[in-house]
Short mmCIF file of C-alpha atoms in Angstrom, two decimals:
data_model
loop_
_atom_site.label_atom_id
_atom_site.label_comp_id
_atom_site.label_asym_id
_atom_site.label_seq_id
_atom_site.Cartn_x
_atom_site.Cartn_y
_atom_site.Cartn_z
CA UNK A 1 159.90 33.90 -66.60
CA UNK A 2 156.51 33.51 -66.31
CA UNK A 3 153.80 35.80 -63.94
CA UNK A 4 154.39 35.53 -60.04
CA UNK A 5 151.94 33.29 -58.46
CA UNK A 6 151.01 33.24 -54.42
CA UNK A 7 150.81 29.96 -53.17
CA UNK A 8 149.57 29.56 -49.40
CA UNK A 9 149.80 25.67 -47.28
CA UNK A 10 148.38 23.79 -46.55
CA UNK A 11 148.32 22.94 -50.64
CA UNK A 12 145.24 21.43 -52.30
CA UNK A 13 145.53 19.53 -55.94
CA UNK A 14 143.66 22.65 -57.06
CA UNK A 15 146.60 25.10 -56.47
CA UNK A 16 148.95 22.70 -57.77
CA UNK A 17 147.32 22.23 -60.46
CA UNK A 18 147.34 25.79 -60.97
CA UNK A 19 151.27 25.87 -60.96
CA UNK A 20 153.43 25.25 -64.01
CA UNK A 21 157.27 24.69 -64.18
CA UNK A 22 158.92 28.38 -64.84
CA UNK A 23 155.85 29.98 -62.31
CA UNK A 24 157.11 32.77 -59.91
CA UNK A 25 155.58 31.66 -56.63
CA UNK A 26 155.38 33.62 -53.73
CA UNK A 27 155.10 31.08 -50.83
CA UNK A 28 153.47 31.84 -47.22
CA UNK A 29 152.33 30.08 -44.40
CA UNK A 30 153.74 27.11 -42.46
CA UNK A 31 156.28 24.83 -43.91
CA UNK A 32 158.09 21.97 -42.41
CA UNK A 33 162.04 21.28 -42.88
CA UNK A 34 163.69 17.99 -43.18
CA UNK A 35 166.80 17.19 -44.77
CA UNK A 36 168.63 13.32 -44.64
CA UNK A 37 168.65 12.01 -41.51
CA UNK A 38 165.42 13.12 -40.53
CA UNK A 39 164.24 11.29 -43.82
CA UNK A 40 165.43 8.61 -42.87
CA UNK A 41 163.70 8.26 -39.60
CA UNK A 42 160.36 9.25 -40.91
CA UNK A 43 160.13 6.60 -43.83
CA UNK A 44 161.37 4.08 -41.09
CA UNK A 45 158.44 5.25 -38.91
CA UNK A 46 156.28 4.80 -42.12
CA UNK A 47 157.58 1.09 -42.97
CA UNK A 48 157.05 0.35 -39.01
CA UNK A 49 153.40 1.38 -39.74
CA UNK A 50 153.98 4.18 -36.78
CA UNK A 51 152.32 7.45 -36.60
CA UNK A 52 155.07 10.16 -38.03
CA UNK A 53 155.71 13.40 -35.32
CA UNK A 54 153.94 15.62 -37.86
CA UNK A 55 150.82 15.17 -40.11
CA UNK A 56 152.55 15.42 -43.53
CA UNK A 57 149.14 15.45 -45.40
CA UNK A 58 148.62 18.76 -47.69
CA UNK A 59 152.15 19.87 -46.42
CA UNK A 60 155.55 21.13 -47.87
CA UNK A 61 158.38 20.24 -46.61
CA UNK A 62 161.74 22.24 -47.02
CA UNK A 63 165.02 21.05 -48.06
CA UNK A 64 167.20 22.96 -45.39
CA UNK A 65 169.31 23.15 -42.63
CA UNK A 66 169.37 26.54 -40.93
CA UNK A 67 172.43 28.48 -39.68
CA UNK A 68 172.00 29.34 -35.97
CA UNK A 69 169.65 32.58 -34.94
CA UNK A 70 171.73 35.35 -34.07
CA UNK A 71 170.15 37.81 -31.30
CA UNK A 72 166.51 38.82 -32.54
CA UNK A 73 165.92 36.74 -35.40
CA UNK A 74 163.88 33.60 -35.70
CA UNK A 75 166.53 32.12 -37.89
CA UNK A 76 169.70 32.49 -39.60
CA UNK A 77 170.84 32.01 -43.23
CA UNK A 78 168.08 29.88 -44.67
CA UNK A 79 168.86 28.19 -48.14
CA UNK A 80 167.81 25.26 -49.83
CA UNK A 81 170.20 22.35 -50.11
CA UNK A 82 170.72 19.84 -52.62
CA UNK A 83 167.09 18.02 -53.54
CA UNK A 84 168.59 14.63 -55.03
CA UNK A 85 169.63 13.81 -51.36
CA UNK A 86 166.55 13.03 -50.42
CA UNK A 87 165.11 10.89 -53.77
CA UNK A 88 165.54 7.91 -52.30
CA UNK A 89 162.97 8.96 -49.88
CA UNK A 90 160.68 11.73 -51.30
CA UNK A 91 158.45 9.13 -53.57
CA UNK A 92 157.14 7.38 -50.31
CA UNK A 93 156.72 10.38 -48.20
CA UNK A 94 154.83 11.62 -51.05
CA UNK A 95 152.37 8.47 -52.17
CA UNK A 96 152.14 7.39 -47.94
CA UNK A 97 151.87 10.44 -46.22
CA UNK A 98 150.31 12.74 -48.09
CA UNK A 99 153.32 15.28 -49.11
CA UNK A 100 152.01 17.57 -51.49
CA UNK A 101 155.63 20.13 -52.10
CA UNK A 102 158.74 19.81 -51.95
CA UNK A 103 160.74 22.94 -51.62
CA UNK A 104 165.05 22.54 -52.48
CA UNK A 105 167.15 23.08 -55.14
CA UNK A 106 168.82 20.81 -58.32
CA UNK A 107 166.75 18.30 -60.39
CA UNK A 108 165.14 15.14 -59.25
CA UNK A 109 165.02 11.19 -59.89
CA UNK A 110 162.56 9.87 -62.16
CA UNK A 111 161.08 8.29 -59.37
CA UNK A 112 160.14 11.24 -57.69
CA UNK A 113 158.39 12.86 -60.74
CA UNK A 114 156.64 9.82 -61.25
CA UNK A 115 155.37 10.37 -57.74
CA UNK A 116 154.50 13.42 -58.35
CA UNK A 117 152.28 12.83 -61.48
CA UNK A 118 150.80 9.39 -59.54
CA UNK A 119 149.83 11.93 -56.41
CA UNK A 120 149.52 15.87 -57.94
CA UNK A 121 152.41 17.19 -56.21
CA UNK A 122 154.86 20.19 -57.11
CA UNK A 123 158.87 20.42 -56.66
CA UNK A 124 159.82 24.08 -55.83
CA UNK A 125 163.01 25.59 -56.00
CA UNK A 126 164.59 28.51 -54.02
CA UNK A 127 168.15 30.19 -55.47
CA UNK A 128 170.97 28.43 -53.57
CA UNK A 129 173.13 30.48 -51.73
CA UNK A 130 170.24 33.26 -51.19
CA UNK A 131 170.40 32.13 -46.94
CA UNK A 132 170.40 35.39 -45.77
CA UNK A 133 167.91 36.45 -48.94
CA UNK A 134 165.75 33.75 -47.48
CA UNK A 135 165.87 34.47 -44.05
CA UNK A 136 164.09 37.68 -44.18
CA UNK A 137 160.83 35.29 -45.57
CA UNK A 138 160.66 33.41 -42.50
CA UNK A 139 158.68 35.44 -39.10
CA UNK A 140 158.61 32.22 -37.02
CA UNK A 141 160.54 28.65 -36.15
CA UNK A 142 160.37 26.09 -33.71
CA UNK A 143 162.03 22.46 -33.35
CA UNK A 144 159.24 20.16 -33.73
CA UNK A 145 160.60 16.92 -33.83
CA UNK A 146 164.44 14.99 -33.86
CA UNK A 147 165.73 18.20 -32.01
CA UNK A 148 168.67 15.92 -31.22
CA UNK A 149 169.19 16.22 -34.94
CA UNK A 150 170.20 19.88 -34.29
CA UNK A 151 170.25 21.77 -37.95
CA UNK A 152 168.75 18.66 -39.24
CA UNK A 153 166.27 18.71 -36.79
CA UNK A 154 162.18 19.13 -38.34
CA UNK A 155 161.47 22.76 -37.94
CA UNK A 156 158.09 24.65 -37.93
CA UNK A 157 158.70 27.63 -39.94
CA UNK A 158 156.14 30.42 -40.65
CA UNK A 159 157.02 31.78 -43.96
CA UNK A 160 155.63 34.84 -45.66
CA UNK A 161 156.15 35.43 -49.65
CA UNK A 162 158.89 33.04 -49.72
CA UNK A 163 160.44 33.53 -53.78
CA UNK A 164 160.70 30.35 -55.33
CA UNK A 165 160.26 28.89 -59.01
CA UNK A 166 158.07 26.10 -59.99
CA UNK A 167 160.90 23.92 -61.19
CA UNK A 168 158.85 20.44 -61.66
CA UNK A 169 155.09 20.38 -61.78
CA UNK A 170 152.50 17.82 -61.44
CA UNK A 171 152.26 17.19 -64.91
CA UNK A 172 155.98 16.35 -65.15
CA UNK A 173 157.09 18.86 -66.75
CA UNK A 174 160.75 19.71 -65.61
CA UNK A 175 162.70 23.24 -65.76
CA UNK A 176 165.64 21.61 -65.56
CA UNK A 177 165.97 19.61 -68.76
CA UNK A 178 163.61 22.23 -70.86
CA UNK A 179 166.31 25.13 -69.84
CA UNK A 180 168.97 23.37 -70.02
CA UNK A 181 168.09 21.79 -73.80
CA UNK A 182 167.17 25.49 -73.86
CA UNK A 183 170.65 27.08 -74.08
CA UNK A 184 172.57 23.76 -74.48
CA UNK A 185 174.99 24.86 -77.83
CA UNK A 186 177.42 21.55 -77.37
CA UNK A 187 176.23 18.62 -79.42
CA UNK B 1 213.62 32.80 -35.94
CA UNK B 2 209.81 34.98 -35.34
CA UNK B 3 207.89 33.16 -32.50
CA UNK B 4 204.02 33.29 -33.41
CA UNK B 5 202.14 32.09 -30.05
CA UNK B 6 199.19 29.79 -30.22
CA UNK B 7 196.64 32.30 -28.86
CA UNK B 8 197.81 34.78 -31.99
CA UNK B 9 197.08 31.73 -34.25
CA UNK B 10 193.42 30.66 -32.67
CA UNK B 11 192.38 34.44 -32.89
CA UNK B 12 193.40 34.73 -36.23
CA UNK B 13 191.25 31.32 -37.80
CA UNK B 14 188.46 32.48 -35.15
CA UNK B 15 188.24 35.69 -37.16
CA UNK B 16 189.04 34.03 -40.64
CA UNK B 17 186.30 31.95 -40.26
CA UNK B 18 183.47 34.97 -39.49
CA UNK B 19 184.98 36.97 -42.14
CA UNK B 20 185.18 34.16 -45.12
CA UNK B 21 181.80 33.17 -44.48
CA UNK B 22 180.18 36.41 -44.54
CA UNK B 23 182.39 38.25 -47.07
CA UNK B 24 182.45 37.36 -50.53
CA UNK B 25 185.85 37.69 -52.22
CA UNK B 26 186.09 41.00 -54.51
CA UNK B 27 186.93 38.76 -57.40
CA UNK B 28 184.39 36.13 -57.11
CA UNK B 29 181.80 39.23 -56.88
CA UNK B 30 183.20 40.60 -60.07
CA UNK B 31 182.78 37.56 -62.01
CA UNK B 32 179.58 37.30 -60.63
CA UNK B 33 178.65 40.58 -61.92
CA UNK B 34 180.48 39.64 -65.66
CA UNK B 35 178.35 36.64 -65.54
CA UNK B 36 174.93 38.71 -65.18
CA UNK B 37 175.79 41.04 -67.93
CA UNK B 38 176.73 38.24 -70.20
CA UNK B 39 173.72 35.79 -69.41
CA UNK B 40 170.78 35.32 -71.80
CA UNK B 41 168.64 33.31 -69.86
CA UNK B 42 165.37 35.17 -67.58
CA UNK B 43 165.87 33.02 -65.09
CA UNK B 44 169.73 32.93 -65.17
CA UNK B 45 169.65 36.95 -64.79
CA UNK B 46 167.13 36.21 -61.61
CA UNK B 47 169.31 34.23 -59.85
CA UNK B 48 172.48 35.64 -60.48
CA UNK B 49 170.61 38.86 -59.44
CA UNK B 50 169.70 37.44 -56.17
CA UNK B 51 173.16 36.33 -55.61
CA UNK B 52 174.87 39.64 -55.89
CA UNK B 53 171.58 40.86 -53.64
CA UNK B 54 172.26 38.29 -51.34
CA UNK B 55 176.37 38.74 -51.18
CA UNK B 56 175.56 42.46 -50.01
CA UNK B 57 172.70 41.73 -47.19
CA UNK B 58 175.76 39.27 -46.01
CA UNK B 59 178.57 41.70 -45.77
CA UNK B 60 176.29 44.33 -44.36
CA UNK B 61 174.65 42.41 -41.50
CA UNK B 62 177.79 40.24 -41.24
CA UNK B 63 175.55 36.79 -41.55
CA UNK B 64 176.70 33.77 -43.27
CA UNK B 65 175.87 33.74 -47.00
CA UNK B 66 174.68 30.87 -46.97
CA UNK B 67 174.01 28.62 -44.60
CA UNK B 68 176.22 25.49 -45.50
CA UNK B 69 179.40 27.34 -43.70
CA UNK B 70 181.44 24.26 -44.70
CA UNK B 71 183.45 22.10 -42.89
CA UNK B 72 186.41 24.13 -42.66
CA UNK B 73 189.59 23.69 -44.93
CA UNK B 74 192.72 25.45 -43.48
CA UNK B 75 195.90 25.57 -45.64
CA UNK B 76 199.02 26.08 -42.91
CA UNK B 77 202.16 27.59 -44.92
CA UNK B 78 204.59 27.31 -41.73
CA UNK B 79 207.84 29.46 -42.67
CA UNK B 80 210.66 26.95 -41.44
CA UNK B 81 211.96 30.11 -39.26
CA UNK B 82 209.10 30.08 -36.97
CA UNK B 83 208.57 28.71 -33.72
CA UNK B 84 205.10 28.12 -32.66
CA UNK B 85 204.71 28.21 -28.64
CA UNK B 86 202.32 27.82 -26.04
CA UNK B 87 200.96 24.42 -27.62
CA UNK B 88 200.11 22.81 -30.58
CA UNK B 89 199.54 24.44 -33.68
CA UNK B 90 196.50 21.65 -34.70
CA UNK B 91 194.28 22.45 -31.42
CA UNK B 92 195.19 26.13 -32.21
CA UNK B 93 193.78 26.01 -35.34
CA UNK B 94 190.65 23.41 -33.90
CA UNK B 95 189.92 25.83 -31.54
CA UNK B 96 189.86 28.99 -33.95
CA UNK B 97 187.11 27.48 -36.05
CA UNK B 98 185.23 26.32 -32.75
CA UNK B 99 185.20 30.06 -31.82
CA UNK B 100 184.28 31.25 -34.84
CA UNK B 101 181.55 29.13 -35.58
CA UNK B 102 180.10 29.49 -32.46
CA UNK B 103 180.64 33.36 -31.95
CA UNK B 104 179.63 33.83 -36.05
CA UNK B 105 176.22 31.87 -35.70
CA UNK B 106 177.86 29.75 -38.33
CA UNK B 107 176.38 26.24 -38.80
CA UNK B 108 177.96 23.07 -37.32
CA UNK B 109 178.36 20.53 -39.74
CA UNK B 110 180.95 18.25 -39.30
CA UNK B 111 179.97 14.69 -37.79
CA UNK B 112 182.56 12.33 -36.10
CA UNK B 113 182.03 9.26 -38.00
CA UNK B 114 181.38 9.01 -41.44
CA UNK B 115 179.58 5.70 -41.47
CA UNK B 116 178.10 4.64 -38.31
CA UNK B 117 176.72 6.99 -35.95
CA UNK B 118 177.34 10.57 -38.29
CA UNK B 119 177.09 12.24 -34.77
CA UNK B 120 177.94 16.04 -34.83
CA UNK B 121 180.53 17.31 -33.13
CA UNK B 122 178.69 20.15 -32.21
CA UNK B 123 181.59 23.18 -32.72
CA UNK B 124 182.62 22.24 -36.48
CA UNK B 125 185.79 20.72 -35.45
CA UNK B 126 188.16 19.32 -36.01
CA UNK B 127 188.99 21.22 -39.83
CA UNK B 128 191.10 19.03 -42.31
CA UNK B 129 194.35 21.33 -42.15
CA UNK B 130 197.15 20.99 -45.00
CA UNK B 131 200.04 21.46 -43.46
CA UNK B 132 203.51 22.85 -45.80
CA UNK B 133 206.90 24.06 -44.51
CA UNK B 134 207.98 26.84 -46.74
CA UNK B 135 210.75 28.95 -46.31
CA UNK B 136 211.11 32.17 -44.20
CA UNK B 137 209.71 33.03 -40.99
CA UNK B 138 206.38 33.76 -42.24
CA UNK B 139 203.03 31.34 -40.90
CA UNK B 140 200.21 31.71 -43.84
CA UNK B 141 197.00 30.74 -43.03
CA UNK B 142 194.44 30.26 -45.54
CA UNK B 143 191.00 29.25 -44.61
CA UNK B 144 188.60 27.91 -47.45
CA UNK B 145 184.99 26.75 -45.85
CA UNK B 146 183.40 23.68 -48.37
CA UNK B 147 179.72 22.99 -48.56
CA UNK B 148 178.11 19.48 -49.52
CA UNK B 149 176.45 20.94 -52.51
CA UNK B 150 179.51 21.33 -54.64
CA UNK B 151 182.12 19.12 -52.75
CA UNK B 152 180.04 16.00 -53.70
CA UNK B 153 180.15 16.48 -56.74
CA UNK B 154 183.81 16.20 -57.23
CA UNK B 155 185.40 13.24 -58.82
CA UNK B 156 189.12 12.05 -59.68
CA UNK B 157 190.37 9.15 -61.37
CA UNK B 158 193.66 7.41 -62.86
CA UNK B 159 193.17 7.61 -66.05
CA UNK B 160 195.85 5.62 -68.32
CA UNK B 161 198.81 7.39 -70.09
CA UNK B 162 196.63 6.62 -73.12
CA UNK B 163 193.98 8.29 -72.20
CA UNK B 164 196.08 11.88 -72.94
CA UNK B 165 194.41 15.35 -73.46
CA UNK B 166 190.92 14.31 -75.22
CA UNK B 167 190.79 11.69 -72.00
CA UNK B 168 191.26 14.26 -69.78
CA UNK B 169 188.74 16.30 -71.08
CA UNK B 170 185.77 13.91 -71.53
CA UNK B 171 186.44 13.47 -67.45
CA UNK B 172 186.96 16.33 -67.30
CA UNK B 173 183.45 17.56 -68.95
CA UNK B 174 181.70 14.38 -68.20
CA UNK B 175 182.21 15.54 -64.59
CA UNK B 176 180.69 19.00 -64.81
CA UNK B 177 177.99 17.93 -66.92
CA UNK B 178 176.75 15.04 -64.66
CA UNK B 179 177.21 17.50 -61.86
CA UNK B 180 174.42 20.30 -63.64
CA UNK B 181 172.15 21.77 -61.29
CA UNK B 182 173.46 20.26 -58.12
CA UNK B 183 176.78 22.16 -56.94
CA UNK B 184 175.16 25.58 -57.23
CA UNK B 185 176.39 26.89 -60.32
CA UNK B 186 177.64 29.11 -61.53
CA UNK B 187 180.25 27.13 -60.30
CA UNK B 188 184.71 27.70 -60.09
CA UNK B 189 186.10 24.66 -61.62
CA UNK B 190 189.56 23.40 -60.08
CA UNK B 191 191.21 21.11 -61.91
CA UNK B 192 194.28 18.70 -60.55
CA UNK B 193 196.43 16.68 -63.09
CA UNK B 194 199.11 14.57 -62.40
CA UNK B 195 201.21 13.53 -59.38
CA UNK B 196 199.48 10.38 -57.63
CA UNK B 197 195.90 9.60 -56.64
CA UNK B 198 195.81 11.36 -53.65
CA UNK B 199 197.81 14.84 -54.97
CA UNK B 200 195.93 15.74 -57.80
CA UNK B 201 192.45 16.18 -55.55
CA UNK B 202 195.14 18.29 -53.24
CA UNK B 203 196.22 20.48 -56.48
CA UNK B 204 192.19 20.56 -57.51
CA UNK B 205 191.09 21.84 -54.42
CA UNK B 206 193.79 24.34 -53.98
CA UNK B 207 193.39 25.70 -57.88
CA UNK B 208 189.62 27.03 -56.43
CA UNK B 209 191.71 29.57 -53.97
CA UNK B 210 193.49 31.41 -57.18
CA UNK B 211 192.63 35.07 -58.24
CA UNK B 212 189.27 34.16 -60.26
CA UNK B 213 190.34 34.41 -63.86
CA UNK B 214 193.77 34.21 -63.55
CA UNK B 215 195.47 31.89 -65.86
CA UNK B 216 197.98 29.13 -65.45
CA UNK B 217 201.52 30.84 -66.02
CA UNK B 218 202.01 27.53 -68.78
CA UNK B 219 200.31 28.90 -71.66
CA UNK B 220 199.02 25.12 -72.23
CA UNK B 221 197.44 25.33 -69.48
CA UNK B 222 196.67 28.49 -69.71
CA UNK B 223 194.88 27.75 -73.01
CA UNK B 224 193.40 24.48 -71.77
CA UNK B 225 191.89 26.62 -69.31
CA UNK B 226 190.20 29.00 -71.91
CA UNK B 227 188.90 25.99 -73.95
CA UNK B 228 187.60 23.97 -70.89
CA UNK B 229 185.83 27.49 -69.60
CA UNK B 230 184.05 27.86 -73.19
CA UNK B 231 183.15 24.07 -73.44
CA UNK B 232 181.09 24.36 -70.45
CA UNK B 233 179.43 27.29 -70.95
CA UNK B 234 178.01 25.78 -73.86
CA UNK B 235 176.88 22.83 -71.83
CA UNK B 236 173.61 25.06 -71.12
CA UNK B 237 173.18 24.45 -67.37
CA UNK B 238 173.37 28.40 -66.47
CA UNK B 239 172.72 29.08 -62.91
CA UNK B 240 171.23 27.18 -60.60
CA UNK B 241 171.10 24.39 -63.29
CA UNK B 242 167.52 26.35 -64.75
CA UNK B 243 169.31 27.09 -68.17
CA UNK B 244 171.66 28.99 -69.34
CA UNK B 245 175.22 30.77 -71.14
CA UNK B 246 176.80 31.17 -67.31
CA UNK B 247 177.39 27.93 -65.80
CA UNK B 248 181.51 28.38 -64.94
CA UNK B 249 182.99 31.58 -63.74
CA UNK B 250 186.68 30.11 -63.96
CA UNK B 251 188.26 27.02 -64.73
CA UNK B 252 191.78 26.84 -62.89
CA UNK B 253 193.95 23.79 -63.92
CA UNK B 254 197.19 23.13 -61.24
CA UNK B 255 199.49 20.17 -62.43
CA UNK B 256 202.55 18.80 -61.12
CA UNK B 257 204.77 16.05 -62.22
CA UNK B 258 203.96 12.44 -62.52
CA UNK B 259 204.88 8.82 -62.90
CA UNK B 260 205.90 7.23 -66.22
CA UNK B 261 202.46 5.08 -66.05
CA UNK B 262 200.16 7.30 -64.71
CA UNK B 263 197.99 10.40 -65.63
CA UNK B 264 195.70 11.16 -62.41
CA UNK B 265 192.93 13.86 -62.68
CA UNK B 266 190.96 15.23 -60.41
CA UNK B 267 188.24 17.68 -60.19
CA UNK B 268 186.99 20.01 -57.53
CA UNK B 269 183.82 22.06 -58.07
CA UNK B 270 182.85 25.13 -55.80
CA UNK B 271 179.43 27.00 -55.70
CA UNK B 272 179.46 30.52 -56.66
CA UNK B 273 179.80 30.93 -53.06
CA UNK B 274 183.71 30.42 -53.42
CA UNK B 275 185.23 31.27 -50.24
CA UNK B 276 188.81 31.79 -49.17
CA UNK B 277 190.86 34.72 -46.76
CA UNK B 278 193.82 34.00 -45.63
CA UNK B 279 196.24 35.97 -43.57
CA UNK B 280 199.92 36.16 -43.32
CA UNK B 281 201.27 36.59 -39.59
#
């Protein structure tokens, strides 16, 4: 593993440039979630040429839906969920609205790195299954849009060192298949 | 003939629920802990690490591991001696996991209708209960919470009689390999062979509640098992899919007989987060 990093949003190309997949990054201040459905609705608000509920320009959004608060906490178990979900949508969030991370866990589509390269974003990953881990990260979150959605609703969050590895960076380069070809013995 | 009322059954899901989601199995901890002394990889130790971290905060401040609490499985072994009263032993069990995931601050993720509207139910109901009659006057209840992570990426097919062993393997492998990063390895493999397309997913999912590590009592299987287990760990996905020597902590195969023209096999994948309780009443 390579040295731990602190990475702050809103993110500018020069601090992504400054990340490279296997990074330790310590991530603070806001980030937005958004998981399927609410993907959906804000790429069909981008095809309808409408304004989206949140400025998504320099911004991160996180790959999670929260467990409910209990008494005293501003959120409950907090983990990433499974990136490849949202492919199909991450390449025009990222080349239309100005996404610059992307914070889940698992590899991604070819068209996402691609996007990626094309725009100088980063793909982040947190350790699934590390919700209550997580939790402890996050000092503030508020429903800011689809709060129908409930735990796929898009959620303010205020994070503060946040662990997460640089698994793809804006050069391409991809954790996944390096480790993997890594410690792959079979064939 | 024991009567078991309906209130005795919705208290006991209601607490199965809290309890599976916040408390890690013993032996799914232990091969956790195996798994970090045996892995290689920086980043493999660093997650696995976190894990077993993570497993403990849970248990301690009684919060869901993780925040996928499943939609719930429930597993109904109904000694034929019993007599359930007071009502019906499916909206018991309904309204034990609505009380537990609402009382547990456990996420609600169950929608009514898979293709149209995918509206949530709002109180994680109704679970998909598997109902057996056994004998005695026993009722077991077994509850076994499944996240998306893992659960999609589970596949069976009919393979032909042809097909034999080294077919059920490639699917077999083919399956975990494609899956990599995605269910949250290190995963628990469950494997289903035989019977008819819609039991060997049953036997798959139901191999992921065995002791972790224990073996088939066939010694085919047994030793199918083994070789499966070390084929995988050699695939190099290691936790969390960054690279690695620990990407299965079991592989448990359940088979059952089958028809003269078919060989059905199915396979189940759970995240390292593999939860089950049950309780006998």
């Amino acid at each position: 593993m390579n040295q731990i990093k602190k990475l702050t949003t809103p993110l500018t190309e020069e601090s992504i440039k400054n990340l490279h997949a296997g990074d330790s990054v310590l991530l603070s201040g806001v980030i937005y979630t958004a998981r399927d459905k609410a993907h959906k609705l804000l790429t069909e608000t981008l095809a309808a040429g409408k304004a989206l509920p949140v400025d998504l320009q320099n911004q991160l959004i996180y790959y999670v839906g929260p467990a409910p608060a209990k008494p005293g906490q501003p959120i409950g178990s907090c983990g990433p969920t499974t990136s490849s979900r949202m492919d199909s949508y991450a390449p025009m969030l990222i080349r239309q609205a100005g996404l610059k991370g992307m914070l889940g866990k698992g590899p991604r589509s070819e068209e996402v790195i691609q996007a990626m390269k094309d725009c100088t974003a980063v793909y982040l990953a947190a350790i699934g299954g590390t919700g209550v881990a997580i939790s402890h990260s996050v000092k503030k979150a508020e429903v800011i849009a689809y709060e129908e959605l409930g735990t796929c609703a898009i959620r303010r969050l205020e994070v503060e060192d946040l662990p997460c590895i640089v698994a793809i960076d804006c050069d391409g380069n991809n954790l996944y298949t390096q480790g993997v070809a890594q410690y792959r013995q079979d064939k | 003939m024991k009567s078991i009322t309906v209130e005795e059954i919705t208290a006991a899901v209601r607490q199965l629920c809290m309890d599976v989601s916040y408390d890690l199995p013993a032996d799914v901890e232990r091969a956790l802990q195996a798994g970090l002394e045996r892995e290689e990889s920086s980043f493999g130790q660093y997650c696995l690490t976190q894990i077993l971290q993570n497993c403990q905060m849970a248990r301690e401040s009684r919060q869901a591991m993780c925040q996928d609490t499943g939609i719930a499985v429930v597993y109904l072994e109904v000694g034929q001696d019993v007599h359930i009263v007071g009502g019906s032993l499916t909206d018991a069990v309904n309204e034990g996991v609505r009380q537990g995931y609402e009382d547990g601050y456990l996420r609600k993720s169950v929608v009514m209708e898979p293709l149209f509207s995918r509206e949530n139910t709002g109180d994680n109901t109704p679970a998909v209960i598997h109902t057996e009659i056994v004998s005695g006057e026993n009722l077991r209840i077994l509850v076994v919470p499944k996240g998306a992570g893992s659960e999609n990426m589970g596949a069976v097919k009919m393979l032909k009689p042809a097909d034999g062993l080294e077919g059920a393997k490639k699917f077999i492998l083919d399956t975990v390999r494609n899956a990599g990063g995605n269910p949250c390895p290190p995963i628990v493999v469950g494997i289903g062979v035989g019977g008819t397309m819609e039991k060997a997913p049953m036997l798959a999912k139901k191999a992921l509640t065995r002791e972790l590590g224990s073996r088939n009592p066939n010694p085919l299987y047994a030793a199918l098992e083994e070789e499966l287990l070390g084929e995988i760990n050699k695939m190099g996905i290691g936790p969390q899919g960054l690279g690695g020597r620990v990407t299965a902590l079991a592989v448990h195969i359940e088979y059952y007989p089958t028809h003269i023209a078919m060989l059905p096999v199915a396979v189940n994948l759970n995240c390292h987060a593999a939860r089950h309780r049950e309780v006998i009443l």
